Short mmCIF file of C-alpha atoms in Angstrom, two decimals:
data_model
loop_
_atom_site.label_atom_id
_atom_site.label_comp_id
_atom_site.label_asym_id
_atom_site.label_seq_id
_atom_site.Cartn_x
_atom_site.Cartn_y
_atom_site.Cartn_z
CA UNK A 360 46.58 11.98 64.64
CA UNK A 361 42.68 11.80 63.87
CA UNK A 362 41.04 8.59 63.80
CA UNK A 363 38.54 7.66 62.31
CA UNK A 364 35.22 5.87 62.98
CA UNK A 365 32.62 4.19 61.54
CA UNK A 366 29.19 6.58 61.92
CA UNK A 367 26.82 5.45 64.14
CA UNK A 368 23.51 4.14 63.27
CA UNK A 369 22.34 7.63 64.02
CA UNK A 370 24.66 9.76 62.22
CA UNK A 371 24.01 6.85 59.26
CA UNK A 372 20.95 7.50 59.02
CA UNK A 373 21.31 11.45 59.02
CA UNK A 374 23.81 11.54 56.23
CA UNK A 375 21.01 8.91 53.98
CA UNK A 376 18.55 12.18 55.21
CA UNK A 377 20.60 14.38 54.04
CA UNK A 378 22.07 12.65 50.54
CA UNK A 379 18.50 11.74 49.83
CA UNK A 380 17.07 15.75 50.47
CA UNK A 381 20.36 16.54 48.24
CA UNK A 382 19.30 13.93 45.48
CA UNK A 383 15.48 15.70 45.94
CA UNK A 384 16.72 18.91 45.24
CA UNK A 385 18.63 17.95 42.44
CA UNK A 386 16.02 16.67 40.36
CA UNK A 387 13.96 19.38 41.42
CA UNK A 388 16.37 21.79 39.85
CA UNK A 389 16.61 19.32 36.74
CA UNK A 390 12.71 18.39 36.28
CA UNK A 391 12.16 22.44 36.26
CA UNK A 392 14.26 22.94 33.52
CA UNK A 393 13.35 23.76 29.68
CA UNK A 394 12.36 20.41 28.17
CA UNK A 395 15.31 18.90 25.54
CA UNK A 396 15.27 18.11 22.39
CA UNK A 397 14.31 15.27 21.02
CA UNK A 398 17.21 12.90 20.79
CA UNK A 399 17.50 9.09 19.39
CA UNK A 400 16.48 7.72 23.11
CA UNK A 401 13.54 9.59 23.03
CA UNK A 402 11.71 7.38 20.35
CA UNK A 403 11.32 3.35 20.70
CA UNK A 404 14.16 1.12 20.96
CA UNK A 405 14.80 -0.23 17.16
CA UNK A 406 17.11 -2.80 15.83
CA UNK A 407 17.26 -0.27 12.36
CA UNK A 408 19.17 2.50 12.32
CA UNK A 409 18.29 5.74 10.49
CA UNK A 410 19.35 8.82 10.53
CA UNK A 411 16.24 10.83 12.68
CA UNK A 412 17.51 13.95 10.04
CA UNK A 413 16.35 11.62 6.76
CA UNK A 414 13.51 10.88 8.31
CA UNK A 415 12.84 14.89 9.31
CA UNK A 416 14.05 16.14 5.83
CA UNK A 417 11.51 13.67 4.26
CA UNK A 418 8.74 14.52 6.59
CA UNK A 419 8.63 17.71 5.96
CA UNK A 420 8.13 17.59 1.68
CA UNK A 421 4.57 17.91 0.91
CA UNK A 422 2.16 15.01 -0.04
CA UNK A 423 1.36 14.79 -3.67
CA UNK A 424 -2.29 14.77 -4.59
CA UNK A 425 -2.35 11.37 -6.43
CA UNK A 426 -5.24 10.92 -8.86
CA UNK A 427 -6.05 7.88 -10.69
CA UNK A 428 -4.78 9.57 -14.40
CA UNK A 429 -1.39 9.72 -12.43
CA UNK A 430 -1.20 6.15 -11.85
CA UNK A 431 -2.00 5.33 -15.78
CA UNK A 432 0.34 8.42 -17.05
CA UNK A 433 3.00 6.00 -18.44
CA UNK A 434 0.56 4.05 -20.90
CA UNK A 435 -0.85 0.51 -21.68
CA UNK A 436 1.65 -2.39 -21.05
CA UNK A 437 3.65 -3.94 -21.99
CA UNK A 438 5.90 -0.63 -21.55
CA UNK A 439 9.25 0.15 -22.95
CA UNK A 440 12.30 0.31 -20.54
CA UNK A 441 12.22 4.11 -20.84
CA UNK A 442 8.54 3.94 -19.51
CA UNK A 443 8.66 1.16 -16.60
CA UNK A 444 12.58 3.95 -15.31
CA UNK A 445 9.74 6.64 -15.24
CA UNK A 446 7.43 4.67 -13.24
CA UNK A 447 9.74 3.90 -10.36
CA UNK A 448 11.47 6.97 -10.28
CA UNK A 449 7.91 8.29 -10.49
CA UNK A 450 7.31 5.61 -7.53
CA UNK A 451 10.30 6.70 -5.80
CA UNK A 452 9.32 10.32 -5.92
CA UNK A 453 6.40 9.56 -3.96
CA UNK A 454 6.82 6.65 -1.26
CA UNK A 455 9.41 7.73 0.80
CA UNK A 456 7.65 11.10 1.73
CA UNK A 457 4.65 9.14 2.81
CA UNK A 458 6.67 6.32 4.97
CA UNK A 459 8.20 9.08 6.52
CA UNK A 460 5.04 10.81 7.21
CA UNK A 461 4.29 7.96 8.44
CA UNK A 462 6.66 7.53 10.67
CA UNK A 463 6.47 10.91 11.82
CA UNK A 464 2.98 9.95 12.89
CA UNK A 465 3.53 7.43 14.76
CA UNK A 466 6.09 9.19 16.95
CA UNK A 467 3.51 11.54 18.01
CA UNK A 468 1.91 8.63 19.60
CA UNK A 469 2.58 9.12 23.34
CA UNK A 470 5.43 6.87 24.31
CA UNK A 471 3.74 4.19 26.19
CA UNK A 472 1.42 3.29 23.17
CA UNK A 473 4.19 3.37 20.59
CA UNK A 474 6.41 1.27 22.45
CA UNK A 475 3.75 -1.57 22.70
CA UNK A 476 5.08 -4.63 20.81
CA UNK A 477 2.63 -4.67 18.20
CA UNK A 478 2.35 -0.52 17.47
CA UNK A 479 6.12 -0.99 17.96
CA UNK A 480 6.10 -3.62 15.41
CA UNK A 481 4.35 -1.58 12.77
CA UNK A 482 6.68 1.58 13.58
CA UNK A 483 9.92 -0.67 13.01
CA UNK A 484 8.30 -1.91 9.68
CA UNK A 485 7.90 1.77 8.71
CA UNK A 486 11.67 2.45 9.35
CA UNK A 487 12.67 -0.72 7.22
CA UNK A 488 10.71 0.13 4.31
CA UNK A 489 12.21 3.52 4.29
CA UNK A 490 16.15 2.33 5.10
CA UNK A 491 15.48 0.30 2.31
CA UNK A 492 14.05 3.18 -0.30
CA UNK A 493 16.77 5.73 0.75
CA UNK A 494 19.49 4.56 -1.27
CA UNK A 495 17.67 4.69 -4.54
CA UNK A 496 16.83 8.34 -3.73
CA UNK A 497 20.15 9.13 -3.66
CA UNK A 498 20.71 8.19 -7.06
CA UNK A 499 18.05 7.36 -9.10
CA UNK A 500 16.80 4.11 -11.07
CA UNK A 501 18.70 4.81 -14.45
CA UNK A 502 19.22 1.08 -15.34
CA UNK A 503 16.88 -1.92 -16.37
CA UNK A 504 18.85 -3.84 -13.71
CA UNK A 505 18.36 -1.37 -11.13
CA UNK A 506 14.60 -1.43 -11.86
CA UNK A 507 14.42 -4.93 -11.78
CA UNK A 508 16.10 -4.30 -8.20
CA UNK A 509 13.79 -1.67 -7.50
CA UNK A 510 10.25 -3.67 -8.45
CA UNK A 511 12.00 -6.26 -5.95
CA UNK A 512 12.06 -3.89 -2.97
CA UNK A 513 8.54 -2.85 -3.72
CA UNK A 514 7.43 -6.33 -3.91
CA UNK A 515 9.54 -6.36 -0.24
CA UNK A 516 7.34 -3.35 1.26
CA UNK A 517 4.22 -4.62 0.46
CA UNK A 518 4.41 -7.36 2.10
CA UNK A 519 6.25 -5.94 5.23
CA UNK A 520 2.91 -4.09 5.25
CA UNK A 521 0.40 -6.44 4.38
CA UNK A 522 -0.52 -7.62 7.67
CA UNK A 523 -0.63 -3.45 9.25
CA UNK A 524 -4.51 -3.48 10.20
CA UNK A 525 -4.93 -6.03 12.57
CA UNK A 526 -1.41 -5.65 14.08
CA UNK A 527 -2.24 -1.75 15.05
CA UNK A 528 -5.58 -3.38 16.27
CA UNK A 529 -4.27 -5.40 18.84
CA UNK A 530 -1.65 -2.73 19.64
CA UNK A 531 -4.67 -0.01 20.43
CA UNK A 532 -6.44 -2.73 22.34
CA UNK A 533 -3.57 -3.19 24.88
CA UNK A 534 -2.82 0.13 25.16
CA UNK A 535 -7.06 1.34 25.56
CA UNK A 536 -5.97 2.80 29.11
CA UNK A 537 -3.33 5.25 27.60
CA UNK A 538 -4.99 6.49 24.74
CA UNK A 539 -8.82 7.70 24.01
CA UNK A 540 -11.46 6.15 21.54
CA UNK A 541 -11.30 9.08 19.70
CA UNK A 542 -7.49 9.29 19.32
CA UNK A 543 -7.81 6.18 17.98
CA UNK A 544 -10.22 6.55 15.53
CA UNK A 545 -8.56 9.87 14.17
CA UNK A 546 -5.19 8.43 14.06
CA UNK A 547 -6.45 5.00 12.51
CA UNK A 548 -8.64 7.02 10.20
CA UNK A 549 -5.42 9.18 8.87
CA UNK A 550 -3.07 6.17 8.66
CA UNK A 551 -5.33 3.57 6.82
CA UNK A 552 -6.21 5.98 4.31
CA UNK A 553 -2.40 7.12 3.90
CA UNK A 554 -1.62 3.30 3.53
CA UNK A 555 -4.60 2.89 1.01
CA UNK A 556 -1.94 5.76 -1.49
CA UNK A 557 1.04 4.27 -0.43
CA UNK A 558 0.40 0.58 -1.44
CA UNK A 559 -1.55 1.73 -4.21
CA UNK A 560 1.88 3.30 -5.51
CA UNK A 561 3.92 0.45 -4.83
CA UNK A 562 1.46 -2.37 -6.21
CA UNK A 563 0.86 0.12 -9.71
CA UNK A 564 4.54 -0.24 -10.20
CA UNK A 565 4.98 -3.66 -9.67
CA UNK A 566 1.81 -5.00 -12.11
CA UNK A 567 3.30 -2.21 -14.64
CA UNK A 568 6.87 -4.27 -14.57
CA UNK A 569 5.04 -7.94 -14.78
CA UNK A 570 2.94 -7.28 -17.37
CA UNK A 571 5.36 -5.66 -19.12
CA UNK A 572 7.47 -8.96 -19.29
CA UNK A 573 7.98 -10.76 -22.26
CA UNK A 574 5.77 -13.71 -19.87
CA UNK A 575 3.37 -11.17 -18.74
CA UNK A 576 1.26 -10.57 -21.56
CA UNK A 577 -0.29 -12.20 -24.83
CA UNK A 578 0.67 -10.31 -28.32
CA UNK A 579 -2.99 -10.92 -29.53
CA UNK A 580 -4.63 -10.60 -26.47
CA UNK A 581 -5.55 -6.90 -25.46
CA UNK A 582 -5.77 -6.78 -21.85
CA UNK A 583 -8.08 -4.39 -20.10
CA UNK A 584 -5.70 -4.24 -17.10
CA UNK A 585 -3.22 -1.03 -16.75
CA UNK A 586 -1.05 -2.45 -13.54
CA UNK A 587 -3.34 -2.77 -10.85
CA UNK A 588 -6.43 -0.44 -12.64
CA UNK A 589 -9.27 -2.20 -14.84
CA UNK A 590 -10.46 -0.15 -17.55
CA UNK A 591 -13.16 -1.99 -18.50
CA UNK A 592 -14.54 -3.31 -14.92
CA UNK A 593 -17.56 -4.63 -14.63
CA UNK A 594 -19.17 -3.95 -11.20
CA UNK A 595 -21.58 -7.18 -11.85
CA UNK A 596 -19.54 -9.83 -11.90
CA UNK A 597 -17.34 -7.98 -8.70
CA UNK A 598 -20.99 -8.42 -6.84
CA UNK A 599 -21.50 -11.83 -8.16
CA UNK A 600 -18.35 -12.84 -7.23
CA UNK A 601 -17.94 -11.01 -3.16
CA UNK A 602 -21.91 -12.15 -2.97
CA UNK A 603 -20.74 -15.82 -3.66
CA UNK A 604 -18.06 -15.21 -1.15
CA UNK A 605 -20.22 -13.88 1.89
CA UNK A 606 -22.74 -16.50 0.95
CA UNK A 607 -20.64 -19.32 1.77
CA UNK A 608 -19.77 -17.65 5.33
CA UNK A 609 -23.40 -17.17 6.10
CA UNK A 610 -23.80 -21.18 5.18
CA UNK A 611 -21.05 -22.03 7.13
CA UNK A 612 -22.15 -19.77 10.10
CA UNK A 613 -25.93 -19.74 10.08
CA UNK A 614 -26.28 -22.86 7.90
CA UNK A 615 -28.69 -20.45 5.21
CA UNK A 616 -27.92 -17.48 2.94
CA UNK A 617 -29.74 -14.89 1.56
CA UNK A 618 -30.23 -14.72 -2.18
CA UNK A 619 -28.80 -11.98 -4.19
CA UNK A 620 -30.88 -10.07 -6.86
CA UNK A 621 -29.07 -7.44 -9.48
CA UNK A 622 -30.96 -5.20 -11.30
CA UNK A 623 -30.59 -1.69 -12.80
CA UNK A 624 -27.58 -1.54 -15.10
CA UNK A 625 -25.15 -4.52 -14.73
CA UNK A 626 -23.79 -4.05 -17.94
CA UNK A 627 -22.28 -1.18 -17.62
CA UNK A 628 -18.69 -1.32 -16.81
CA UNK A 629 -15.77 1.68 -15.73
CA UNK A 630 -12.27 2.34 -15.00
CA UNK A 631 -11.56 1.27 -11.29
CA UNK A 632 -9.37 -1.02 -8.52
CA UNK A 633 -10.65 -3.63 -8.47
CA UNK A 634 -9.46 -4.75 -5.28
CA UNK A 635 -10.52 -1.81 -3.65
CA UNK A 636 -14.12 -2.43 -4.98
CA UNK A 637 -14.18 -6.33 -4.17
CA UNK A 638 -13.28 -4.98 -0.52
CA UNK A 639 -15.98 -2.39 -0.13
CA UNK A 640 -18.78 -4.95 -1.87
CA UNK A 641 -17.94 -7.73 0.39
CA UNK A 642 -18.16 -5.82 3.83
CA UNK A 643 -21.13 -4.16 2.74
CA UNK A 644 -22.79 -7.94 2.11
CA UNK A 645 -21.83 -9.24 5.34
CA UNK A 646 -23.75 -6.59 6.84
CA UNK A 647 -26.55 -6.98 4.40
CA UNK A 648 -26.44 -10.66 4.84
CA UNK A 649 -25.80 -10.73 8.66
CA UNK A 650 -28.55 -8.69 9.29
CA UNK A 651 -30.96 -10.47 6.84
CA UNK A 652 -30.11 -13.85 8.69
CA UNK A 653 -30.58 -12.49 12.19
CA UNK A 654 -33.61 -10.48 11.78
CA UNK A 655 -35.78 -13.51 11.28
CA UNK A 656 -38.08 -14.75 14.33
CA UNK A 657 -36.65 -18.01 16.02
CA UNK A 658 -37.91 -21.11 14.54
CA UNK A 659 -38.86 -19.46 11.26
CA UNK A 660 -38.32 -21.65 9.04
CA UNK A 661 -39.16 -19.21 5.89
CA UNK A 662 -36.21 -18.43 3.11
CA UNK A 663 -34.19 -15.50 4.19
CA UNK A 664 -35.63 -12.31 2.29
CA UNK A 665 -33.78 -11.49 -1.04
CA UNK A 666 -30.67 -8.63 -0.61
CA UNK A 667 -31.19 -6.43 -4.00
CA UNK A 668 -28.50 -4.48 -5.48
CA UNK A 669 -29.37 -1.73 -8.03
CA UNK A 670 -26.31 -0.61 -10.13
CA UNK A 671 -26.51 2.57 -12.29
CA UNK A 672 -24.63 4.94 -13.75
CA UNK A 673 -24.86 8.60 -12.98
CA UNK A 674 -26.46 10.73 -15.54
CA UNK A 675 -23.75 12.84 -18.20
CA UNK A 676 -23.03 16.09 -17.24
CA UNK A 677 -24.55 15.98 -13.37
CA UNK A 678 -23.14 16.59 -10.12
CA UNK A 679 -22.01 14.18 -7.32
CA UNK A 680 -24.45 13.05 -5.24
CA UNK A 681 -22.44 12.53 -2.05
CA UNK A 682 -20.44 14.36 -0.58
CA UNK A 683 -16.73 12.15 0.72
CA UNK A 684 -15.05 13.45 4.41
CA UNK A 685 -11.57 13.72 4.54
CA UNK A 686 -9.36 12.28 1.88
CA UNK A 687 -11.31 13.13 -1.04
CA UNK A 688 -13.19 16.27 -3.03
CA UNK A 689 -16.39 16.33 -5.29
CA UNK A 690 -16.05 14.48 -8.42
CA UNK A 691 -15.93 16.71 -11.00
CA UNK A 692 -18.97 17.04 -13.85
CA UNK A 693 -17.73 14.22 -16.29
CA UNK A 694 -19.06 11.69 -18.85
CA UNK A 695 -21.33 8.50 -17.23
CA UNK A 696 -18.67 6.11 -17.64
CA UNK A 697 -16.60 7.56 -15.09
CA UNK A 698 -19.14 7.62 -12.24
CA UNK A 699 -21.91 4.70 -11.10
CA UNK A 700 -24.15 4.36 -8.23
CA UNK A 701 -24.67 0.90 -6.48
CA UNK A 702 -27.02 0.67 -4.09
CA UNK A 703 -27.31 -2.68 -1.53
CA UNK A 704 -30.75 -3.26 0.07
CA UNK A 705 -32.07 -5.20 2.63
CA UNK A 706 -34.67 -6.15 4.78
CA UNK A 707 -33.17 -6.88 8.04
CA UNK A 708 -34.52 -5.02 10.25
CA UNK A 709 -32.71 -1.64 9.89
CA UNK A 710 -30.08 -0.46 12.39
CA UNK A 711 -31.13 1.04 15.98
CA UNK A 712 -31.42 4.60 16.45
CA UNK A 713 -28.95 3.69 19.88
CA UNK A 714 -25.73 1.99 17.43
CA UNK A 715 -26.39 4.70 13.74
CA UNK A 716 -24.17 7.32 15.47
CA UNK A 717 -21.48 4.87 15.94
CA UNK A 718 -20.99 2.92 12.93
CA UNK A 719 -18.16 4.97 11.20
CA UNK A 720 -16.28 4.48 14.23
CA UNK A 721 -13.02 2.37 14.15
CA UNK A 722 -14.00 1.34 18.28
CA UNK A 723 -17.79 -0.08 17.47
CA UNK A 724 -19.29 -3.23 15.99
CA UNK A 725 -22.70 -4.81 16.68
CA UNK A 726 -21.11 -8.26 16.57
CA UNK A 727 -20.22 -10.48 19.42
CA UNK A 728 -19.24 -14.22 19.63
CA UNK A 729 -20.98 -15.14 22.34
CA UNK A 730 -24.55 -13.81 20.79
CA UNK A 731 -26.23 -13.90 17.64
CA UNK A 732 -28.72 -10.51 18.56
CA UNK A 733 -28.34 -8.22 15.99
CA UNK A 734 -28.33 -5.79 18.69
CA UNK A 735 -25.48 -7.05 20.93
CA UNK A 736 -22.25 -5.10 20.36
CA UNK A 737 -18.43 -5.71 21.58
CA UNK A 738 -15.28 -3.71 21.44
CA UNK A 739 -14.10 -3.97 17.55
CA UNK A 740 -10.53 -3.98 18.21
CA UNK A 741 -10.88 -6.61 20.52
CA UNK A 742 -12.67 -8.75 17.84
CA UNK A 743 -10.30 -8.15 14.96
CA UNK A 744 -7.63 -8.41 16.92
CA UNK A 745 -8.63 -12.37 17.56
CA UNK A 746 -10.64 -12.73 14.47
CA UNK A 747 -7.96 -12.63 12.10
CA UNK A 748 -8.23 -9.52 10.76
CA UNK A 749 -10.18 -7.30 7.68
CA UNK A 750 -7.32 -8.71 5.31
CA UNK A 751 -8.25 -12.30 5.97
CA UNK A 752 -12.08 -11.41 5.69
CA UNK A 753 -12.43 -14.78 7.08
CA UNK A 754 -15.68 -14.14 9.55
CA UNK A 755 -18.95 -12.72 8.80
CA UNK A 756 -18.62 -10.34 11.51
CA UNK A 757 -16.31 -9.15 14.08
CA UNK A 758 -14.16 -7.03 12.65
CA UNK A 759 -14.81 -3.83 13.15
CA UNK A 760 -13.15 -2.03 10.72
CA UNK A 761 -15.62 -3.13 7.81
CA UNK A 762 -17.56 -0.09 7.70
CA UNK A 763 -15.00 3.07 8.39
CA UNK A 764 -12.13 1.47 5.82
CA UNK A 765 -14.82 1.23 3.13
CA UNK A 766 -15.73 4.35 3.03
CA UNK A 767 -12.29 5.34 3.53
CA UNK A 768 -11.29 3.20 -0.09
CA UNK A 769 -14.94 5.04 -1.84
CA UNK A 770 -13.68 8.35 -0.82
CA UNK A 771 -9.93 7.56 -1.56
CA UNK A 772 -11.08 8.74 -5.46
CA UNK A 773 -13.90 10.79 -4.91
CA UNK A 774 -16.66 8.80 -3.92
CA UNK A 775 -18.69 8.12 -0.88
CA UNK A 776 -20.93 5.99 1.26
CA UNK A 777 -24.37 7.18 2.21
CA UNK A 778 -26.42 5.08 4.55
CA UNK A 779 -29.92 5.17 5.28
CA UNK A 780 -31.99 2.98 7.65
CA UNK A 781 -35.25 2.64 8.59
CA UNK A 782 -35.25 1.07 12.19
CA UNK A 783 -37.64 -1.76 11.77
CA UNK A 784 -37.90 -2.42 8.67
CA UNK A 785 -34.34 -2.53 6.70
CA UNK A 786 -31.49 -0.50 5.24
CA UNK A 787 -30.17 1.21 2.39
CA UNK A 788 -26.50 1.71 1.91
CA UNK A 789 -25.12 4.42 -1.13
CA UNK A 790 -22.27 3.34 -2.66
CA UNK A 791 -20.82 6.40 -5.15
CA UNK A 792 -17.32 5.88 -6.96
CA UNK A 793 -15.76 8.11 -9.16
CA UNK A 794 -13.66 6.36 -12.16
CA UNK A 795 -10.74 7.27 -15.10
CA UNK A 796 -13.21 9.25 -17.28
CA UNK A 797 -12.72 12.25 -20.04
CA UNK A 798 -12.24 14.89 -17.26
CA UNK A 799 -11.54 13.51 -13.83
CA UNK A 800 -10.42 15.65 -11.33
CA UNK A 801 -10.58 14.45 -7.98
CA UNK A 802 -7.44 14.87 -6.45
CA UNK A 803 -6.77 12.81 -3.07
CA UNK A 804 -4.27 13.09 -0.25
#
């Protein structure tokens, strides 16, 4: 009969030799192997479940070029029930091919920087917003109740979204050792201005139901408003109002603000967002404002140099006279109304030859907290991320985005920003938007 013994300490630690060389070998054989597929455990962990063949299916339709006729096609509210079913199935036609372009994008994040909590959070929001649209896509809006239902979920995803900016901020700033600057800035650049369409969409629908309410809207009273688009806006008052704005920061910063002059044409009004414009006219002032502030000598005690803003509208007939980057084409020749110019001017000093190439980057700002020089910089997604944010605008500075998401909302419809500065002395910034006139033609991504 055999018998058997425990191995020796010896012979133990042979067979571990030799188990461990087999284990080596092993993955060897495995790690050498054609890559698989993606499956479900590839991607984050998620608490919502989807279907990864939706999502593909979805990903895959093209993009419509939206234009700013599309998003008055169905008339002047208050609209009939016929009209407010072709808005959201318009709606629905469009948003779920974006959130899942979306979420397309943000898988080909490396793994590490999608998995961070806050990217993580932003991807998860992405898959709720588009569990939530799938349904209707499947059948349809067909009823006033289901629209109702439908203006409800809309209301739902933009809020889910509203808070997107400086939640991917802090996500890229944790994860600045797996990712480069200029990752960053082309994937923010691409995603902000995809979110700029895809709330743009969702918001058009909603005002369209509201006002269309027997409580939305005054019988005698003809409103200039169709949804979320002014016909009539008046790029003045937006000025007066975002210069009022800034002005109280600067006071409750610097304990001074600059005073505001507008000259040119401020009567002149156009079709625009006006949100979008309020946006781009306040970060332009807190530049403007900050620099104004900071480029006196210490101790003067002299009242801050005037900030001038020229409005004008571009001559009939003539060409655009900046050229947008990605996102957006030449306006097309068209009547005046459909086109101005506003140009901000001020005299503070003019930005350094060193910062100018960096200022359209999401990854630069020349604020910092510790220092008011107008030539000390910081990380910008470290300061939005624990500023509060471009959606707060609640600083003069310090957030980082300012500059790049403006010009990403002016070229959103064909328009631009155009900055010149003469180091020194002051600076010049373009501001050329492209409204809802006789012949538009600017078709956007």
């Amino acid at each position: 009969m055999q018998i058997l013994r425990r191995p020796t300490i010896a012979q133990s630690g042979n067979l571990r030799r030799v188990w461990s060389l087999a284990a080596y070998e092993n993955y060897r054989s495995v790690s050498t192997q054609a890559p698989r597929l993606p499956s479900t455990w590839s991607y984050p962990p998620s608490p919502i479940t989807v279907a990864d063949d939706d999502i593909a299916a979805w990903a895959t339709k093209p993009l419509h070029l939206l234009t700013l006729p599309d998003l008055i096609r169905h008339g002047r509210p208050p609209l009939s029930p016929e009209a407010l079913l072709s808005s959201a199935n318009f709606t629905l036609s469009l948003l779920p091919i974006r959130i899942a372009h979306r979420i397309q994008a943000l898988r080909n994040l490396p793994f590490i920087v999608v998995s961070n909590p806050h990217i993580s959070k932003i991807y998860n929001n992405y898959l709720h917003s588009f569990t939530r649209l799938l349904p209707y896509t499947r059948k349809g809006v067909s009823t006033p109740e289901e629209e109702n239902e439908f203006t409800d979920v809309m209301a739902e995803v933009v809020q889910t979204h509203s808070n997107t900016i400086p939640t991917l901020a802090r996500g890229f700033l944790e994860c600045r050792k797996y990712i480069s600057p200029q990752d960053v800035t082309t994937f923010l650049d691409q995603h902000l201005r995809a979110r700029i369409g895809t709330r743009l969409i969702a918001e058009q629908h909603i005002a369209l139901h509201f006002s269309s309410q027997e409580h939305g809207y005054d019988e005698n009273e003809q409103s200039s408003y169709i949804g979320v688009i002014d016909t009539q806006l008046h790029p003045a008052t937006i000025v007066d109002r975002c210069g009022e704005f800034v002005g109280e920061i600067c006071e409750l910063r610097y304990g001074v603000r600059p005073t505001l002059v507008v000259d040119g044409e401020p009567d002149i009004t156009f079709a625009y967002v006006p949100v979008h414009l309020e946006y781009i006219i306040t970060e332009l002032l807190k530049n403007a404002f900050r620099a104004t502030i900071e480029s006196r000598r210490p101790g003067d005690r002299e009242r801050c140099r005037p900030v001038v803003i020229t409005i004008a509208a571009a001559p009939p007939g003539s060409a655009a006279s900046i050229a947008p980057g990605p996102g957006g084409v030449l306006p097309q020749p068209d009547d005046s109304s459909s086109r101005i110019t506003i140009r901000i001017r001020d005299r503070g000093g003019g930005i350094s030859p060193e910062h100018l190439p960096k200022i359209w980057s999401y990854s630069f700002t020349t604020f910092s907290h510790n220092s008011s020089s107008a030539s000390s910089y910081s990380d910008a997604l470290n300061t939005i991320a624990t500023g509060g944010g471009t959606e707060g605008m609640s600083t003069i500075a310090g957030l980082g985005y300012g500059l790049p998401l403006s010009r990403a909302y002016a070229e959103y419809f064909g328009g631009g920003i155009a900055l010149q500065s003469l180091w020194g002395w002051g600076t010049d910034v373009y501001l050329s938007l492209k409204g809802v006139g006789s012949g538009v033609a600017g078709k956007i991504v």
